PDB file of C-alpha atoms in Angstrom:
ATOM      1  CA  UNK A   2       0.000   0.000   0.000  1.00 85.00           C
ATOM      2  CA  UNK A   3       1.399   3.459  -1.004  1.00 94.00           C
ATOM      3  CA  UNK A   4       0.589   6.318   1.249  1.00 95.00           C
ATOM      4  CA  UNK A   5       0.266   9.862   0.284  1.00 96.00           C
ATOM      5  CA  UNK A   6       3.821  10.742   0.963  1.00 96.00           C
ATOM      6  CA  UNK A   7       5.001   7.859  -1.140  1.00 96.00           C
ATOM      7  CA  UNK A   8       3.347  10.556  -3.971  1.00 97.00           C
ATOM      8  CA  UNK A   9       5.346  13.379  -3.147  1.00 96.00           C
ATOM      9  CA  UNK A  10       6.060  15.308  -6.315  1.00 96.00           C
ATOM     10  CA  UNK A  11       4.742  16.358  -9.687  1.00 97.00           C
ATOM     11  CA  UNK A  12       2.727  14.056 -11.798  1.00 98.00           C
ATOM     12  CA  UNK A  13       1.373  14.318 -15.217  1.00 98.00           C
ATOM     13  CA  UNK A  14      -2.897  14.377 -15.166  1.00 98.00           C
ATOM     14  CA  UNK A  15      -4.822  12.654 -17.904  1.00 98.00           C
ATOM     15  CA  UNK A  16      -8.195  12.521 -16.879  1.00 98.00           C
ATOM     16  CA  UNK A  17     -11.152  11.014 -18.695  1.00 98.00           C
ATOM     17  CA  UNK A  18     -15.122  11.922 -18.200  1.00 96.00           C
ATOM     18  CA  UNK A  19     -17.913   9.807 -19.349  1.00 96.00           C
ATOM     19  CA  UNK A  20     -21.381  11.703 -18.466  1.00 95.00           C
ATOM     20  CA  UNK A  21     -24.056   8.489 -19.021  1.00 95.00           C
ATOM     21  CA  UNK A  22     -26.884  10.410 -18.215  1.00 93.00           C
ATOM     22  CA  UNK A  23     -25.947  13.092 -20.697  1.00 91.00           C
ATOM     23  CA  UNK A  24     -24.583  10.918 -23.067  1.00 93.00           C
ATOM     24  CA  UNK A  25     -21.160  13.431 -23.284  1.00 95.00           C
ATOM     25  CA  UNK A  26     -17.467  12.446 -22.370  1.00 95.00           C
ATOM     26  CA  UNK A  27     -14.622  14.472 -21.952  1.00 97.00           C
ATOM     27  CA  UNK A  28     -11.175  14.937 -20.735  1.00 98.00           C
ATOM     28  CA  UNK A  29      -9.101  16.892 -18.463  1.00 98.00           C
ATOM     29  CA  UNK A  30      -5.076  17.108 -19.056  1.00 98.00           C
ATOM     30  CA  UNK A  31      -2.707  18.617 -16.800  1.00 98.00           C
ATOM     31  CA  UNK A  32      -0.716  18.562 -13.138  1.00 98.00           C
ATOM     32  CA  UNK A  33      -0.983  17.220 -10.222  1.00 98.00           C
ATOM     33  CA  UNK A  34       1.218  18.669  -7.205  1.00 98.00           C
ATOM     34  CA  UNK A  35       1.488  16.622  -4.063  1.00 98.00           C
ATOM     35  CA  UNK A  36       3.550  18.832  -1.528  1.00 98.00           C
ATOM     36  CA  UNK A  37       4.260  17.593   2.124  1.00 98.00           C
ATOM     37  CA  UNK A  38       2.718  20.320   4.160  1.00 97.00           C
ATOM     38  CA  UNK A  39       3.748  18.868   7.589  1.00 95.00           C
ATOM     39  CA  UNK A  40       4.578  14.777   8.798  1.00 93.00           C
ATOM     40  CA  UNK A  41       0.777  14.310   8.757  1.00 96.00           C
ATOM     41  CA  UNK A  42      -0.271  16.427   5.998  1.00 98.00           C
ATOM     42  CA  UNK A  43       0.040  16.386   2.168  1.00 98.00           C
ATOM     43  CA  UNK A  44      -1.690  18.966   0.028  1.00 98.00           C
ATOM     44  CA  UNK A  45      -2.913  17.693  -3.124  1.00 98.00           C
ATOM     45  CA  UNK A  46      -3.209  20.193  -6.087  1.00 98.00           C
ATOM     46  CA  UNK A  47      -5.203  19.798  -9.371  1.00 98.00           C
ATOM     47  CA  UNK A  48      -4.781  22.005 -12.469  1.00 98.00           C
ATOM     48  CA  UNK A  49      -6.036  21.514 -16.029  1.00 98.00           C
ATOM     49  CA  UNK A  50      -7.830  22.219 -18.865  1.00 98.00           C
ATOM     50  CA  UNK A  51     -11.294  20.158 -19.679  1.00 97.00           C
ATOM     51  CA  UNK A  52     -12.590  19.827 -22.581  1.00 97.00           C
ATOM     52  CA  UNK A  53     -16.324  18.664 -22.459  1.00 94.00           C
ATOM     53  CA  UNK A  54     -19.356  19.088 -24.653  1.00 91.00           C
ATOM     54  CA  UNK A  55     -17.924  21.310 -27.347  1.00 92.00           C
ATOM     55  CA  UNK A  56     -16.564  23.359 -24.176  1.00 95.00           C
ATOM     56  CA  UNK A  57     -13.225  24.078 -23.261  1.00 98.00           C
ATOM     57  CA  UNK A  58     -12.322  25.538 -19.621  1.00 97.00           C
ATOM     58  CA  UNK A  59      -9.703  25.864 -16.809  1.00 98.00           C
ATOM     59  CA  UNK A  60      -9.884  23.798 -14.063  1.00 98.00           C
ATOM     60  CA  UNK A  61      -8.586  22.955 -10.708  1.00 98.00           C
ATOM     61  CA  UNK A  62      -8.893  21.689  -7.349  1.00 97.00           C
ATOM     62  CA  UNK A  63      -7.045  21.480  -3.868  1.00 98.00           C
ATOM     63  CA  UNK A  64      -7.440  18.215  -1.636  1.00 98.00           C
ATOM     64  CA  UNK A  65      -5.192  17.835   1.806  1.00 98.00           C
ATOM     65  CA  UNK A  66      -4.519  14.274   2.703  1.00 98.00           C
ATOM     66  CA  UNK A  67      -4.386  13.995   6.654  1.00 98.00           C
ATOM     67  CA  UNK A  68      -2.504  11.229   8.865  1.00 97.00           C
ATOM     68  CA  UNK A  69      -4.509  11.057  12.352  1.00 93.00           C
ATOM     69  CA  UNK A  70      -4.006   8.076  14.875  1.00 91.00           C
ATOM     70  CA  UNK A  71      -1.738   5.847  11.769  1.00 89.00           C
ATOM     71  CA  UNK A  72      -4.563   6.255   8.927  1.00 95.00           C
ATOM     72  CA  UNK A  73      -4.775   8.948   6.099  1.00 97.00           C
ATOM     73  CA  UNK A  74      -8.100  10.780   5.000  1.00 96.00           C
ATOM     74  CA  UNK A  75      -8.798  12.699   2.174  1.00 96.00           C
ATOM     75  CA  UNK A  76     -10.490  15.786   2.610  1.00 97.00           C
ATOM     76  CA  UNK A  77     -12.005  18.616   0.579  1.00 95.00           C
ATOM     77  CA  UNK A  78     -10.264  22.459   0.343  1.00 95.00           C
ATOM     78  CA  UNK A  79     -12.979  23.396   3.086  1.00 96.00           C
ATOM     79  CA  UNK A  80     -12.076  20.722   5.660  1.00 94.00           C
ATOM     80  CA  UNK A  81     -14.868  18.315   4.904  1.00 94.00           C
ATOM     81  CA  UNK A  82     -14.035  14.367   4.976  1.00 94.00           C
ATOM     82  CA  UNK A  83     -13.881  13.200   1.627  1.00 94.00           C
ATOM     83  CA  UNK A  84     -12.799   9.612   1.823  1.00 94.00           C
ATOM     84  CA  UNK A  85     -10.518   7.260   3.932  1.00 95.00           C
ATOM     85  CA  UNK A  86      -6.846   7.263   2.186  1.00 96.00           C
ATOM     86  CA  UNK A  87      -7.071   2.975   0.963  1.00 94.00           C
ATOM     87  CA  UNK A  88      -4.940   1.630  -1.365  1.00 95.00           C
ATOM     88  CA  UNK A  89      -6.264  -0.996  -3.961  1.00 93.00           C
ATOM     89  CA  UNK A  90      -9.428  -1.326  -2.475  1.00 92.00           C
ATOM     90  CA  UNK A  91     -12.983   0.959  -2.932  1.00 94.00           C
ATOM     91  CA  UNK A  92     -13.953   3.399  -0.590  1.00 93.00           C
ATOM     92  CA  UNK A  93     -17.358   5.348  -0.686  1.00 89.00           C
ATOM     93  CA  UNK A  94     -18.331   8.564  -0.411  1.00 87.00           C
ATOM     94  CA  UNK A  95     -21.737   9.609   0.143  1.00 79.00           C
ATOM     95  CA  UNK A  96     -23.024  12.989  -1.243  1.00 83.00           C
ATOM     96  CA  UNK A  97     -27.048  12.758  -0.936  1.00 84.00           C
ATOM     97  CA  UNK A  98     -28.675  12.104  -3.569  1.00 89.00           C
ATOM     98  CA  UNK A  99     -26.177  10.200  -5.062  1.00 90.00           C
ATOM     99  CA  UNK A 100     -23.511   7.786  -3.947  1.00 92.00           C
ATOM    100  CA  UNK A 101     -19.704   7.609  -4.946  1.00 93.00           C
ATOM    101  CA  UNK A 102     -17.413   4.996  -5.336  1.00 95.00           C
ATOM    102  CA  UNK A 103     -13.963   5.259  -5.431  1.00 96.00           C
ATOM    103  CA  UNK A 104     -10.507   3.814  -5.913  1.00 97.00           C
ATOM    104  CA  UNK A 105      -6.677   4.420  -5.706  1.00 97.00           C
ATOM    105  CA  UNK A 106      -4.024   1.979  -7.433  1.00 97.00           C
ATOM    106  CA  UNK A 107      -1.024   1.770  -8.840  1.00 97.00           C
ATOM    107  CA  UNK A 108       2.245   2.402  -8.576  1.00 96.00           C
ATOM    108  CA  UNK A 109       5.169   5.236  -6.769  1.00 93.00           C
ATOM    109  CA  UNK A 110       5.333   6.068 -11.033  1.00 94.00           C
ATOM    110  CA  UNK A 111       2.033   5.647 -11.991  1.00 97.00           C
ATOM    111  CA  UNK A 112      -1.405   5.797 -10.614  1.00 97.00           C
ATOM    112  CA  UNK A 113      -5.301   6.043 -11.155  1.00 97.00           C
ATOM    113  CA  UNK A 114      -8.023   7.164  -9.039  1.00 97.00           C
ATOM    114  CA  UNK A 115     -11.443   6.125 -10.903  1.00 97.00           C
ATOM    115  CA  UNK A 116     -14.765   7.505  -9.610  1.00 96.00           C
ATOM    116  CA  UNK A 117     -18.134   6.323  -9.837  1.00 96.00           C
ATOM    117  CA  UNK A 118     -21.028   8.403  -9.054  1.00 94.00           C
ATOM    118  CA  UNK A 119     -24.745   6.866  -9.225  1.00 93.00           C
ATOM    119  CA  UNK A 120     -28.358   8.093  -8.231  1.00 92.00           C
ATOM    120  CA  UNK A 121     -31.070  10.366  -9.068  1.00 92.00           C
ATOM    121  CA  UNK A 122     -29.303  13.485 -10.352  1.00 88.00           C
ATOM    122  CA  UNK A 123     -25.353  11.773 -11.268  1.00 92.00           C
ATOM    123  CA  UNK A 124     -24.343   8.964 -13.214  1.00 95.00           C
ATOM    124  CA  UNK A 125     -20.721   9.564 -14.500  1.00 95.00           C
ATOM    125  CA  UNK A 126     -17.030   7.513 -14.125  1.00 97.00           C
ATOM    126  CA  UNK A 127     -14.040   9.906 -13.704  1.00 96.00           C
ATOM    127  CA  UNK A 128     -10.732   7.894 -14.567  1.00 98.00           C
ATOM    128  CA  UNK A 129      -7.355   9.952 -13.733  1.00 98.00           C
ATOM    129  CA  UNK A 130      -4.105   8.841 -14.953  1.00 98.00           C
ATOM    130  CA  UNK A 131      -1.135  10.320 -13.276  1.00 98.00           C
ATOM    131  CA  UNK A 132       2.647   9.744 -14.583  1.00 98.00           C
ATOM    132  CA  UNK A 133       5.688  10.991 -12.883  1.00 96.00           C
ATOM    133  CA  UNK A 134       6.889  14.029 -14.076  1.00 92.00           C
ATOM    134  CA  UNK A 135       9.906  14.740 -11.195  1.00 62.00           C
ATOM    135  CA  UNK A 136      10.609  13.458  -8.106  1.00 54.00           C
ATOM    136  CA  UNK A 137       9.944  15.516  -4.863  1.00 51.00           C
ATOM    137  CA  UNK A 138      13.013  17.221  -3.647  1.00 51.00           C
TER     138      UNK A 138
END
């Protein structure tokens, strides 16, 4: 199992979008920035261009990736839990109305997170691809 700080460094982001109930897909391409914030904290920083439905915009996100009592949890910008940190295996993440499903693999040169979201208003898989770019310092 590979923990966040196993991640450290930049890493190249392919990301594909399939939208079922729309019928669109998409992709995103760009960087992904892990930085060791502190020995229990990683911040995890997303930035990209999407192109979707005829549309093409800048994008970006910022995760932290907190160690407390030996296990790591993802959690949104704002503070909010976003899932438990597993390797290989799915984790959930439940955002009412609709449920996620998620999981982390790979290896310290390449990875993929791949997200499922079902229910009344969502039904979409994200796939991310990230490939070393550098090692951290």
């Amino acid at each position: 199992m590979l923990e966040p700080t196993d991640l450290l460094g930049e890493w190249e982001l392919d990301r594909h979008v399939l939208d079922r109930r729309a019928g669109v897909d998409g992709t995103v391409a760009g960087t992904t920035v892990l930085t060791a914030t502190g020995p229990d904290e990683v911040r995890w920083e997303e930035s990209g261009t999407m192109r979707f439905d005829g549309r093409t915009v800048p994008v970006s996100r910022t995760l932290v990736v907190r160690r407390t009592g030996g296990s790591w949890t993802v959690h949104f910008s704002d503070d909010r839990v976003f899932h438990p940190w597993v390797w290989g295996t799915s984790v959930s993440h439940a955002c009412t109305p609709d449920d996620y499903t998620g999981v982390l693999e790979g290896d310290a040169d390449r990875w993929s997170v791949r997200w499922e979201a079902h229910g009344p208003a969502k039904d979409y898989v994200l796939e991310s691809v990230l490939r070393r770019t550098r090692t951290a310092d």
